Short mmCIF file of C-alpha atoms in Angstrom, two decimals:
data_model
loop_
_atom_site.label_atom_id
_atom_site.label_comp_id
_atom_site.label_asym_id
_atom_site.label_seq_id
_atom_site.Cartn_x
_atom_site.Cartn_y
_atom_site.Cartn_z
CA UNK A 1 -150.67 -117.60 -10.24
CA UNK A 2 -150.27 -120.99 -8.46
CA UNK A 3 -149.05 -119.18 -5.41
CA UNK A 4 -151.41 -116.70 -5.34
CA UNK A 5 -154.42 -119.18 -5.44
CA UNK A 6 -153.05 -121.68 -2.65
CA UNK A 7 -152.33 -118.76 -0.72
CA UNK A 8 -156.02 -117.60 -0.97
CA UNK A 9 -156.86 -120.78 0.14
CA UNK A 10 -154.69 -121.69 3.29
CA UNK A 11 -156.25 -117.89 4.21
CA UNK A 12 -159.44 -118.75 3.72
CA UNK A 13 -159.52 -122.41 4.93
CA UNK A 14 -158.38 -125.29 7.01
CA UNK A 15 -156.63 -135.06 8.60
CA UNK A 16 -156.44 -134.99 12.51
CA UNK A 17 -155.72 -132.46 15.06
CA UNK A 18 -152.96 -132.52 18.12
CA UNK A 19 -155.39 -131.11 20.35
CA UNK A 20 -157.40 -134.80 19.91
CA UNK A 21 -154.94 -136.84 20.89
CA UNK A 22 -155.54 -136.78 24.76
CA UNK A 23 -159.56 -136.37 24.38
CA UNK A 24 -161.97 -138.93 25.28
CA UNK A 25 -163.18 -139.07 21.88
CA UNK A 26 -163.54 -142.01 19.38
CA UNK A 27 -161.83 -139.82 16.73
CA UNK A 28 -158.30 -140.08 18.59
CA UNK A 29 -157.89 -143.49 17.14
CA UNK A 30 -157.33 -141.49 14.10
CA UNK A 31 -153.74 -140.45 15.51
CA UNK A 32 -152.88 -143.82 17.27
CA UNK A 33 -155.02 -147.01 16.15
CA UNK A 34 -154.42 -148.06 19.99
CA UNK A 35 -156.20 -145.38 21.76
CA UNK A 36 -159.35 -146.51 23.31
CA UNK A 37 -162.09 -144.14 24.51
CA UNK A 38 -163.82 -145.45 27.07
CA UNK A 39 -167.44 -146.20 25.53
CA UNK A 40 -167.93 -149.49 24.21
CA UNK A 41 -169.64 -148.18 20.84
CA UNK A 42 -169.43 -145.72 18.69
CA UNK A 43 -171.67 -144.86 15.70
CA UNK A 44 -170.70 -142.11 13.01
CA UNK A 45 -172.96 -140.73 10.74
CA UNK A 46 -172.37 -139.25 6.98
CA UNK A 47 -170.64 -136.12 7.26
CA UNK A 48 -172.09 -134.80 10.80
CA UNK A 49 -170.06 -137.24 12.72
CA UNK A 50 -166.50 -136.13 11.19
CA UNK A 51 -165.77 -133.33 9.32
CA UNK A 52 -161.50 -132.34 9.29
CA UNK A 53 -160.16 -129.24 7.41
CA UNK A 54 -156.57 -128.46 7.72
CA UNK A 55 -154.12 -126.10 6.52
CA UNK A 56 -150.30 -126.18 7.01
CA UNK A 57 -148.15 -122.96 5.77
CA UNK A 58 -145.12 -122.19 6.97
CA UNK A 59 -144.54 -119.36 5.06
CA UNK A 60 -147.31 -116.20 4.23
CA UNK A 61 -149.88 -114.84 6.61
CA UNK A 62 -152.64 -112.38 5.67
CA UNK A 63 -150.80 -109.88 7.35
CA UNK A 64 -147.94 -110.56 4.57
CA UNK A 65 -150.46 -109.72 1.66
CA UNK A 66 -152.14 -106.48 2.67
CA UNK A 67 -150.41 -103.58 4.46
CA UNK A 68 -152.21 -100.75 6.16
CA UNK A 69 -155.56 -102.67 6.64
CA UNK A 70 -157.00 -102.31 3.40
CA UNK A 71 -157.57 -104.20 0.39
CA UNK A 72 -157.17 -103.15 -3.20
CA UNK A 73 -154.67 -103.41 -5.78
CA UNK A 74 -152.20 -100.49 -4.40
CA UNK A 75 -151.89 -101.81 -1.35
CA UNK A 76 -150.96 -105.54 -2.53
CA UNK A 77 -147.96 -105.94 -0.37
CA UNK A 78 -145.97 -108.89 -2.27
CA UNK A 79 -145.78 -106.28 -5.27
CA UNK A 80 -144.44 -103.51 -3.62
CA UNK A 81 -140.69 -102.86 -2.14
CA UNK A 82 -140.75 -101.32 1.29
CA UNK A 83 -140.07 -102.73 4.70
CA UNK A 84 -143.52 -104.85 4.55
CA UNK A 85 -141.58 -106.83 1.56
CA UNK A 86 -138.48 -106.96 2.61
CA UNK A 87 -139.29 -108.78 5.94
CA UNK A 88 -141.99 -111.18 3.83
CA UNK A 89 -138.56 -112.09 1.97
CA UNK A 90 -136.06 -112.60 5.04
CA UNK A 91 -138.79 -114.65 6.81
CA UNK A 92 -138.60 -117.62 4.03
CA UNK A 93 -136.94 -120.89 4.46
CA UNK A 94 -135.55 -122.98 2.10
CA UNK A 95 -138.75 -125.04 1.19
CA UNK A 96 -141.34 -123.00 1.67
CA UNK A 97 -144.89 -125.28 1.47
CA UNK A 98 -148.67 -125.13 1.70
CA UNK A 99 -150.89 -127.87 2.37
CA UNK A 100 -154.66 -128.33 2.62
CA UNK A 101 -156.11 -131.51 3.54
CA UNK A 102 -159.98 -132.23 3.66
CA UNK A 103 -161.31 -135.20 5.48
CA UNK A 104 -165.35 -136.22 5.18
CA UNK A 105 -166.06 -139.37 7.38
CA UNK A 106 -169.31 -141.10 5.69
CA UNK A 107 -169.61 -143.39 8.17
CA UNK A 108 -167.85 -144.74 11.33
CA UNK A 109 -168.21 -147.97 13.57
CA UNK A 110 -166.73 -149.01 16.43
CA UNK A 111 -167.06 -151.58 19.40
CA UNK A 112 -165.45 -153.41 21.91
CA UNK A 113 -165.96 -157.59 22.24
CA UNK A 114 -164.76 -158.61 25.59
CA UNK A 115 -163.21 -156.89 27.57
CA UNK A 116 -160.57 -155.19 25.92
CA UNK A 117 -160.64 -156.11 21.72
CA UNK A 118 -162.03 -152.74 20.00
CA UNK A 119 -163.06 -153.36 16.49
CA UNK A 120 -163.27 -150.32 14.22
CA UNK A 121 -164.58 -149.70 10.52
CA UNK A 122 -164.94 -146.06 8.71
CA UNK A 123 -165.25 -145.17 4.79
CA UNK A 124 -163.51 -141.42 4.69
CA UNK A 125 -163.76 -139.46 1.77
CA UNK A 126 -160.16 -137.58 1.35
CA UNK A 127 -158.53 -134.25 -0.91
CA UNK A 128 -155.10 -133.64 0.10
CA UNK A 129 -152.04 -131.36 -2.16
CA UNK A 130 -148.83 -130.15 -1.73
CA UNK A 131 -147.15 -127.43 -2.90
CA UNK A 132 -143.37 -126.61 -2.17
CA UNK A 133 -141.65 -123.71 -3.68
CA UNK A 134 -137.69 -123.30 -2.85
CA UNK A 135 -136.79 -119.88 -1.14
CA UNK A 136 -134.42 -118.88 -3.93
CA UNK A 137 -137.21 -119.26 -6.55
CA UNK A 138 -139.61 -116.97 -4.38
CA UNK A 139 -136.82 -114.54 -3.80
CA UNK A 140 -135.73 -114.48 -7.31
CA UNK A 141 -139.47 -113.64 -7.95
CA UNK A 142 -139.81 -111.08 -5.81
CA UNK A 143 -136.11 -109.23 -5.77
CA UNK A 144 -134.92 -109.86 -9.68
CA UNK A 145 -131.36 -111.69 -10.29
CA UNK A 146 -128.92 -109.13 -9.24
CA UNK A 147 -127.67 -111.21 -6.75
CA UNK A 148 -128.21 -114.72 -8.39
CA UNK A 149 -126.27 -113.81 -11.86
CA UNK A 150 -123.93 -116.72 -12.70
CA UNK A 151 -125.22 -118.78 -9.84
CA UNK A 152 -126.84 -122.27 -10.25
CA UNK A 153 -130.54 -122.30 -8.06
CA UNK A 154 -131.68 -125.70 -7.30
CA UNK A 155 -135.17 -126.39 -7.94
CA UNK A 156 -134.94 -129.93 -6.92
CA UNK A 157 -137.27 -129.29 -3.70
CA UNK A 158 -140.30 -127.69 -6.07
CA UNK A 159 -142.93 -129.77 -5.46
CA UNK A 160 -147.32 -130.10 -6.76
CA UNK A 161 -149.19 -132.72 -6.27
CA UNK A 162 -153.08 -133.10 -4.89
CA UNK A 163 -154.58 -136.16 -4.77
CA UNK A 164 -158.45 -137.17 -4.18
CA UNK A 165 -159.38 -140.69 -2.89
CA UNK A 166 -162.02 -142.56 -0.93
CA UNK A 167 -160.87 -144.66 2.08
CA UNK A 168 -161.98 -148.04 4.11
CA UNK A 169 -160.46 -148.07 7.43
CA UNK A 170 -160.34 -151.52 9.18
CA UNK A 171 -158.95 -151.45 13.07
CA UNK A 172 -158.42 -153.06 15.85
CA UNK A 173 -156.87 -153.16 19.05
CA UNK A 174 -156.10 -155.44 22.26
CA UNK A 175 -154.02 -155.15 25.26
CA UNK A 176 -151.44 -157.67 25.40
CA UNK A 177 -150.46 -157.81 28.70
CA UNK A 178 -151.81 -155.71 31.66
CA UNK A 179 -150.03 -152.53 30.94
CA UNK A 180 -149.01 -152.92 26.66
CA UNK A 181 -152.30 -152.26 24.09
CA UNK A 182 -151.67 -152.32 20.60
CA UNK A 183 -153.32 -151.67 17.49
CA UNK A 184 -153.44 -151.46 13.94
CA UNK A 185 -155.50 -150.02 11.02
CA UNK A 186 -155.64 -151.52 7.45
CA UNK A 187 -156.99 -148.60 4.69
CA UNK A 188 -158.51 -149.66 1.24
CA UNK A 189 -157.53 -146.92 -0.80
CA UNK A 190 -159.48 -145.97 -4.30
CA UNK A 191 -158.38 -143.30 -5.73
CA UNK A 192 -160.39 -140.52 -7.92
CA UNK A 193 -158.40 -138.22 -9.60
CA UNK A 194 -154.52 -136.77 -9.30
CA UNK A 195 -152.39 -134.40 -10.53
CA UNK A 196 -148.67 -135.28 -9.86
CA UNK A 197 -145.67 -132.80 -11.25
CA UNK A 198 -142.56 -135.40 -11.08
CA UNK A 199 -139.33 -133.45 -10.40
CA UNK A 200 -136.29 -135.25 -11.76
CA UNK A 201 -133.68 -132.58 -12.03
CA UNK A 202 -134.49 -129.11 -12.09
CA UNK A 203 -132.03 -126.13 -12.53
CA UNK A 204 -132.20 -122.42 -12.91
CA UNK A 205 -129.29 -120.26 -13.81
CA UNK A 206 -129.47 -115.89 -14.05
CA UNK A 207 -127.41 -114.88 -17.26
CA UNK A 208 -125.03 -112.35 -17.24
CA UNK A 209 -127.91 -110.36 -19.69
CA UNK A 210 -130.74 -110.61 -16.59
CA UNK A 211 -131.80 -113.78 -19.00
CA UNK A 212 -132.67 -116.84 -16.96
CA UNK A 213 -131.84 -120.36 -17.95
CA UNK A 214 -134.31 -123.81 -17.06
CA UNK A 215 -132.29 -126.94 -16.98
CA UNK A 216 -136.02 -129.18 -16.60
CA UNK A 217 -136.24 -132.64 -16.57
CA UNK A 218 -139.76 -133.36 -15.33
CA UNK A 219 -142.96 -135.12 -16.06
CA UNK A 220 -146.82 -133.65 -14.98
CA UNK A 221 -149.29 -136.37 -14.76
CA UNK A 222 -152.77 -136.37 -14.29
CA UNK A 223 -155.55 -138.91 -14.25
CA UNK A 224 -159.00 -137.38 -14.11
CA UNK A 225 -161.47 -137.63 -17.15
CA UNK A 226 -160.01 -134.33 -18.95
CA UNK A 227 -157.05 -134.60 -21.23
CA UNK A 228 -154.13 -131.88 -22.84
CA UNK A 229 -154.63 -129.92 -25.91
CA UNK A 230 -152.54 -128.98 -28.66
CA UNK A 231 -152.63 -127.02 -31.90
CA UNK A 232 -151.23 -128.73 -34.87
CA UNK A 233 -147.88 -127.85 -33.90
CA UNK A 234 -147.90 -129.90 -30.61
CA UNK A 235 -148.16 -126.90 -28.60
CA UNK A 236 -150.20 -127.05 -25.23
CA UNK A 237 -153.12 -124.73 -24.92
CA UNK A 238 -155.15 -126.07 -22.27
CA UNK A 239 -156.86 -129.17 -20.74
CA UNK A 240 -160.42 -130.94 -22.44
CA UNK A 241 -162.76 -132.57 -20.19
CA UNK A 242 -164.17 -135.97 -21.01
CA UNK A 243 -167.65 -134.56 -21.39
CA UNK A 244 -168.75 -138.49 -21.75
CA UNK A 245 -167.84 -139.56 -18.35
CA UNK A 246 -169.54 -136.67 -16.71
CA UNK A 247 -172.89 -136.01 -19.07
CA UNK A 248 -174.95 -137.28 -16.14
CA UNK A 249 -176.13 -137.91 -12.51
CA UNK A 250 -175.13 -141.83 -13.13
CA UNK A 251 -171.90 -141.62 -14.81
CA UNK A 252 -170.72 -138.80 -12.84
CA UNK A 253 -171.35 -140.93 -9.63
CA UNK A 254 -169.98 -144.00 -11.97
CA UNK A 255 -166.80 -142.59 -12.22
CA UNK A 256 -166.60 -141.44 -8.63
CA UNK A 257 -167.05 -145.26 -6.94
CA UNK A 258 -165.24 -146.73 -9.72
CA UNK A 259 -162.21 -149.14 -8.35
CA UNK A 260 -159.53 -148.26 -11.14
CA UNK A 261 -156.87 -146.56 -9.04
CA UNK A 262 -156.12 -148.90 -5.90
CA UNK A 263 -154.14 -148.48 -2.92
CA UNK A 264 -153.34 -149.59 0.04
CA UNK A 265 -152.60 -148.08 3.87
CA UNK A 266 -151.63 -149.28 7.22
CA UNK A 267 -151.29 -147.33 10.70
CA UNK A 268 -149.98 -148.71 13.60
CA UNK A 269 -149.85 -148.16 17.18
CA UNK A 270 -148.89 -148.75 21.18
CA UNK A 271 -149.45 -147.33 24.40
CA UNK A 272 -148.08 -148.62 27.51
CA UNK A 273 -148.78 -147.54 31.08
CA UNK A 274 -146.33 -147.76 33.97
CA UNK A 275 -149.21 -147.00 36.41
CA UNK A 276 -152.37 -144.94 36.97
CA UNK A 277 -150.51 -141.74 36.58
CA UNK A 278 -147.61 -142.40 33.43
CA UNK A 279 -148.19 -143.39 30.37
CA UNK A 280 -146.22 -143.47 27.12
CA UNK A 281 -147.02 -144.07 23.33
CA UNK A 282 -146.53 -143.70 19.92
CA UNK A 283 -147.43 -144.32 16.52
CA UNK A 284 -146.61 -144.63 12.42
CA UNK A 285 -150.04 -143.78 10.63
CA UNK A 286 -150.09 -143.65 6.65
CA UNK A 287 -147.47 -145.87 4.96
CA UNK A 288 -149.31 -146.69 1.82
CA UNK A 289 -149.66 -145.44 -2.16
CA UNK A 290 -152.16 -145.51 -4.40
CA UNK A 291 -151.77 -146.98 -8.08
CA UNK A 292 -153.49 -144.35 -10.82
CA UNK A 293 -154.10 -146.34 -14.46
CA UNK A 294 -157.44 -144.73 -15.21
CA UNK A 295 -157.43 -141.75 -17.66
CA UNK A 296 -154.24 -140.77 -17.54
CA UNK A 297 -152.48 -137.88 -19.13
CA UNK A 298 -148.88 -136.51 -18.98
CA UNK A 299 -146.43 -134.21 -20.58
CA UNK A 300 -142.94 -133.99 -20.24
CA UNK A 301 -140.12 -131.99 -20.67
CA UNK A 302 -136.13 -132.53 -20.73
CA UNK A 303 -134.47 -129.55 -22.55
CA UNK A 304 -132.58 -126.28 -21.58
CA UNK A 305 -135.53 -123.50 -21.83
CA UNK A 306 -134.73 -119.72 -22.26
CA UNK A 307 -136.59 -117.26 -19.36
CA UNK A 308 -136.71 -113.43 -20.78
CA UNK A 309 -135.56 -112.22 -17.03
CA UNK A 310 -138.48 -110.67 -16.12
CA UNK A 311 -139.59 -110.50 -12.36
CA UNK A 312 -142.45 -109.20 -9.98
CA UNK A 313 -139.87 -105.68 -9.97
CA UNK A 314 -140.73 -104.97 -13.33
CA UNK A 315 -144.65 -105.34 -12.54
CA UNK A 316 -144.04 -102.95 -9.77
CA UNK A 317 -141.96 -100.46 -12.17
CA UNK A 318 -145.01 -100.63 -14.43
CA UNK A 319 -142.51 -102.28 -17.54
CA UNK A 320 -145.12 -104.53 -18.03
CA UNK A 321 -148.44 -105.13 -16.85
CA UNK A 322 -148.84 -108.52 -14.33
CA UNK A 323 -150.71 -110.20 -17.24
CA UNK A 324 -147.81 -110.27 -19.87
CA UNK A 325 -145.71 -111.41 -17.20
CA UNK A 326 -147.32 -114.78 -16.83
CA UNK A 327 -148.17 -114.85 -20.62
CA UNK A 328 -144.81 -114.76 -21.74
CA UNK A 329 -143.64 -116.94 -18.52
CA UNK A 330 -146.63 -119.43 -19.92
CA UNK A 331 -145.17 -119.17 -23.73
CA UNK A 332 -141.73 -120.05 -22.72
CA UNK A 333 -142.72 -122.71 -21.21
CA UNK A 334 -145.34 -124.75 -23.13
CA UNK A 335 -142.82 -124.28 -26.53
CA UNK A 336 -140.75 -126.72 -23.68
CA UNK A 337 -143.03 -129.24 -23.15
CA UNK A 338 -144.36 -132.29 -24.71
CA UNK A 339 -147.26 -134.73 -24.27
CA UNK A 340 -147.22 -138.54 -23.66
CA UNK A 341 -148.96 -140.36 -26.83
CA UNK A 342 -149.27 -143.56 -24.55
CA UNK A 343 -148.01 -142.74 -20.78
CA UNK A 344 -147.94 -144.98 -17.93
CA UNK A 345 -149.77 -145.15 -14.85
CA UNK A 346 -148.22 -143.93 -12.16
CA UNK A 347 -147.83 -144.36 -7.79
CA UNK A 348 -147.91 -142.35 -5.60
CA UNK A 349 -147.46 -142.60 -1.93
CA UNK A 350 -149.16 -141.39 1.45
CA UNK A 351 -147.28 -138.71 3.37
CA UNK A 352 -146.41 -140.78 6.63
CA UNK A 353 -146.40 -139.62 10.28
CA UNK A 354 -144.67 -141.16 13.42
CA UNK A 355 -146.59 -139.65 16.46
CA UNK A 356 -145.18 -140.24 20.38
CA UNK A 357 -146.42 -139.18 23.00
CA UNK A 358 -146.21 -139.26 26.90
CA UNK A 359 -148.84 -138.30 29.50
CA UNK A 360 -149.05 -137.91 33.32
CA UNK A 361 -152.69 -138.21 35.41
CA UNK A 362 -152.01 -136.66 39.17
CA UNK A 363 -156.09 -136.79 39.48
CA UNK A 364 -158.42 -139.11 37.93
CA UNK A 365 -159.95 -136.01 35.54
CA UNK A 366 -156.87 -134.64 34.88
CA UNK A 367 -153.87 -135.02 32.58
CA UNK A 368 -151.03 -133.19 31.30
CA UNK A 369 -149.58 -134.28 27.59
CA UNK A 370 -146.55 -134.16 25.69
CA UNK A 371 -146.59 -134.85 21.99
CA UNK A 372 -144.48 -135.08 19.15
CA UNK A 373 -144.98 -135.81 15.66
CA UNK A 374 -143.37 -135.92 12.83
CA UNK A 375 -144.55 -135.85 9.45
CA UNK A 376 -142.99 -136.72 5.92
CA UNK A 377 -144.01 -135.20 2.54
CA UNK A 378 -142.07 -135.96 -0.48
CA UNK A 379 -138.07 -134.43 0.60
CA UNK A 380 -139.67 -132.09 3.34
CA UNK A 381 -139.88 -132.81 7.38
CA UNK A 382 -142.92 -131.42 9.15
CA UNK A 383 -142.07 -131.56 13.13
CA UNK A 384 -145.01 -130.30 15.79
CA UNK A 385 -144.27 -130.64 19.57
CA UNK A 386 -147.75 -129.90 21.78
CA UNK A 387 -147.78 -129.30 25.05
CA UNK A 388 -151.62 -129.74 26.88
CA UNK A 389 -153.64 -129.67 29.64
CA UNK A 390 -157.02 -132.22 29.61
CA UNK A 391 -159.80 -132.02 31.49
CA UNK A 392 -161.82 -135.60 30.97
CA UNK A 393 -165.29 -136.07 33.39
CA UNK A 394 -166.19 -139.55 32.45
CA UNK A 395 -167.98 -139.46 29.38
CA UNK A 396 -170.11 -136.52 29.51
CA UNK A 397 -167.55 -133.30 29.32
CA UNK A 398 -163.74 -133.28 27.96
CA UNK A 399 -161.96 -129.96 26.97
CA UNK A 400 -158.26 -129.55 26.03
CA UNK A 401 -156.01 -126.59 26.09
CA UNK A 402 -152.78 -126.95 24.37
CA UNK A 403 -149.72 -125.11 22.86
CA UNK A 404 -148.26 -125.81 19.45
CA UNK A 405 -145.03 -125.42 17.82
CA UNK A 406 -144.86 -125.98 13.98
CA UNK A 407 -144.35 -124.74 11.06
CA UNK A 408 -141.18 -122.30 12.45
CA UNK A 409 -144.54 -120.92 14.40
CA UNK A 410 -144.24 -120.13 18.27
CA UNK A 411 -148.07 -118.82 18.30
CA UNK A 412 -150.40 -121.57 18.24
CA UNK A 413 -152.99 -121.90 20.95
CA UNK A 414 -155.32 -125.14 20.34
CA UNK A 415 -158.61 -125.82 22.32
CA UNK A 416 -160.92 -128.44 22.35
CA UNK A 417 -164.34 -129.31 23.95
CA UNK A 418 -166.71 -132.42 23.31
CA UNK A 419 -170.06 -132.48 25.28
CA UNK A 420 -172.50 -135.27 25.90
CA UNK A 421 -176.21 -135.46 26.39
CA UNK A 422 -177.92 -138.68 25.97
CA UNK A 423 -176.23 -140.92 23.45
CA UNK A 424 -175.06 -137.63 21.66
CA UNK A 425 -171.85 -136.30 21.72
CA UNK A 426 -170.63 -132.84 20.01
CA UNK A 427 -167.20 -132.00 19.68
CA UNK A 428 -165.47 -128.69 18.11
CA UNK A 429 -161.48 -128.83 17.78
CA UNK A 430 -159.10 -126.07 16.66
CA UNK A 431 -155.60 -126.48 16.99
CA UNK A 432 -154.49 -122.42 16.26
CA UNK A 433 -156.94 -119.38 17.63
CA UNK A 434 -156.01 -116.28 16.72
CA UNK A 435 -154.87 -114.20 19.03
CA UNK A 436 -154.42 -110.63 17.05
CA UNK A 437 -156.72 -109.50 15.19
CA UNK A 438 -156.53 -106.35 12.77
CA UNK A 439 -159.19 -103.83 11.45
CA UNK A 440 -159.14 -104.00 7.50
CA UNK A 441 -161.24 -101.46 5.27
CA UNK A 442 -161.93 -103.11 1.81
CA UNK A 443 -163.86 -100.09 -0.40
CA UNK A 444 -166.71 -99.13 1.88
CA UNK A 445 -167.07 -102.10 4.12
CA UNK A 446 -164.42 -102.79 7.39
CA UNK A 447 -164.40 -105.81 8.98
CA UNK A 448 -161.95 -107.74 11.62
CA UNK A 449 -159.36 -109.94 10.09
CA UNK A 450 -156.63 -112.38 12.01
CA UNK A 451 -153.09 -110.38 12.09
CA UNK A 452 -150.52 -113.37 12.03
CA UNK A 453 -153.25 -116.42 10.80
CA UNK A 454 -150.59 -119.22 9.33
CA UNK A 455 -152.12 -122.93 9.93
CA UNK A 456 -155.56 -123.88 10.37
CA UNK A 457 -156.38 -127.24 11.85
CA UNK A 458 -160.10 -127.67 12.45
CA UNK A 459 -162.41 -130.25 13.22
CA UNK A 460 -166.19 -130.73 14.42
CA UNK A 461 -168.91 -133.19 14.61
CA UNK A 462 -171.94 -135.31 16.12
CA UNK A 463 -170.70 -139.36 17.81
CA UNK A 464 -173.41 -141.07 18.80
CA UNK A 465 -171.97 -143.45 21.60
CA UNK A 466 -173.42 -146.29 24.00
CA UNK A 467 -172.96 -148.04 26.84
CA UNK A 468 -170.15 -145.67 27.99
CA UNK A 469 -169.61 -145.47 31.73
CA UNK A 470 -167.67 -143.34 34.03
CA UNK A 471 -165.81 -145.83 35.60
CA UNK A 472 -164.57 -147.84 32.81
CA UNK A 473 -160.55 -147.49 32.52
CA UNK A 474 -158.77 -147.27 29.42
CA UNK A 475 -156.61 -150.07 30.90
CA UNK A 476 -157.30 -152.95 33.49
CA UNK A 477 -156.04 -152.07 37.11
CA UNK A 478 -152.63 -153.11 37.27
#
């Protein structure tokens, strides 16, 4: 069920884009707190200015749920064996991960005293999750244990989390010498709510009877205003919501600004210029955590629990219907699992990126960029290498086109444009356009869907900026 719903939403859906980074926009700070644009200030306005959506999947594409172009229950592909299946199956990797991120910018400042010191300031309202699931798990799922009986499958690498927060952004940067800048961000992080599944040890083994075997050790915390609840037995059977905290207007937006779950972020940055044509740089953005103590709920579980052997197969072979599949999954499990009386808050951490980058400017409007960045969530290791081409006309037009490699994808074409007329400037990023497209019938209705659409990383909005002038360089002369 968990899969199914995250991958309805990295279909449907989309923190900063790869296609920014070489863009004469005030957003590209965002990637390396040293980046300058070259206006002197910079005013962003709730939600207009900013908006960021992005989705990272690097495993399941429409194209892997539906065959044939249409949409109904016989033609769900994940539940039926064929070719369509079996190449779904040989495409996973070992940690196989979705990720959507929302960012909402509420407001933004930014200006530059002197010559070269750029003071920034933004409040950024933030939803990000994580889900992992190891490639033996899925293919156990899909295929049954035949070919897992006796074995051990480590579950260490499962992974949930999703985490909403508000953030205060403080920057600055300066050029220390003619050809070095550097910068820095501080973040003020106060977290809302969180849902955290701790993975200690985690085991599966297939029986020589089908029968499946959970060694768990793990904890699932949550602090939001709802709590677990059990029969008289102990037995989970669902979450309450603090009806309290959320019986009005006031205390809803009470519990929202409330300070109880700090945190704390930094990003950091440098660029350096060897002349008017190279350029290197690089970054670390998002080493920080946030501290949850408010509301907080968790149940735990440490025992050997007994699986009846049942797989997606048996759906297919009509055995049993999809429904008595989970419930007897769901009964197996919450017999397993105990609440906290008193638990203890709990961290957790920001998923940080290093970002480098190099750059070389043959004309004054043009330049050709290189970029790397790395990205670290829990155990996994997200790599993206861009290549780009920017065009940049002073202040008033800047358009990137640039090619992506992430997420084992070879396929992603990124664009962006920003335009400028008067003291407003619009901007519309997407780092992966779909280049196939497929006709899909669902009942009466047909309607053009993306064949291969993986990743989504979008972002739009409305800078108003002053005192920006063609001529101004992003470094002295040297």
């Amino acid at each position: 069920m968990l899969l199914l719903l995250a991958v309805t939403v990295a279909s449907l859906s989309a923190q900063t884009s790869q296609v920014l980074y070489y863009m004469n926009l005030p957003q590209r700070t965002n990637l390396n707190p040293a980046l300058q644009p070259s206006g002197r200030v910079y005013v962003g306005l709730p939600v207009i200015s900013d908006f960021s959506i992005r989705v990272d999947n690097n495993f399941i594409g429409l194209s892997d749920l539906f065959s044939g172009g249409v949409i109904s229950d016989s033609t769900f592909t994940l539940l039926q064996p064929g070719e369509d299946l079996d190449r779904f199956i040989a495409g996973l990797g070992d940690k196989n991960s979705i990720e959507p991120h929302v960012g909402i910018q509420l407001f933004g400042l930014a200006f530059t005293v002197g010559r070269d010191l750029r003071i920034s300031f933004d409040i950024t309202e933030r939803a990000d999750a994580n889900i992992v699931f190891p490639g033996d798990l899925l293919r156990l799922g899909f295929e049954g244990g035949d070919a897992f009986i006796g074995r051990d499958i480590d579950l260490s690498s499962l992974r949930a989390d999703a985490t909403y927060y508000h953030e205060i952004g403080f920057g600055a940067s300066k050029n220390i010498t003619d050809r070095l800048r550097i910068g820095a961000r501080v973040k003020l992080l106060s977290g809302v709510a969180a849902a955290y599944f701790k993975n200690n040890n985690l085991t599966l083994t297939v029986n020589d009877d089908m029968t499946q075997t959970i060694n768990a050790d793990f904890a699932f915390k949550l602090s939001a205003p709802v709590s677990f609840r059990t029969d008289e037995d102990g037995i989970i059977h669902g979450l309450d919501v603090d009806d309290e905290q959320l019986n009005s207007a006031h205390n809803v937006m009470s519990y929202l600004l409330g300070f109880s779950n700090p945190g704390l972020g930094i990003d950091l940055g440098a660029e350096y210029r060897f002349n008017d044509m190279f350029a290197v740089s690089a970054s670390l953005n998002d080493l920080g955590f946030i501290k949850w103590k408010r509301d907080i709920s968790e149940a735990t579980a440490n025992t050997s629990i007994e699986m009846n052997g049942l797989t997606l197969q048996d759906v297919y072979d009509e055995d049993v219907t999809f429904e008595e599949l989970i419930n007897w999954a769901g009964d197996s499990l919450q017999n397993s699992i105990d609440v906290v009386d008193d638990p203890m808050a709990f961290t957790t951490c920001l998923s940080p990126s290093l970002t480098a980058g190099a750059s070389f400017t043959p004309v004054k409007f043009f330049t050709a960029g290189v970029l790397s960045q790395t990205r670290f969530v829990g155990k996994q290791v997200h790599e993206a290498f861009t290549l780009s081409g920017n065009i940049n006309f002073g202040n008033t037009f800047s358009a990137t086109i640039a090619y992506t490699l992430a997420n084992r994808r070879y396929d992603n074409l990124g664009f962006g444009l920003a335009v400028r007329g008067g003291f407003f400037q619009f901007f519309a990023l997407v780092d992966n356009i779909p280049l196939r497209y497929t006709e899909v019938t669902s009942g009466e209705d047909s309607f053009r869907m993306p064949e291969n659409l993986y990743t989504i990383h979008a972002r739009l909005g409305v800078n108003m900026v002053f005192g920006n002038r063609a001529d101004e360089k992003i470094l002295p002369p040297m």
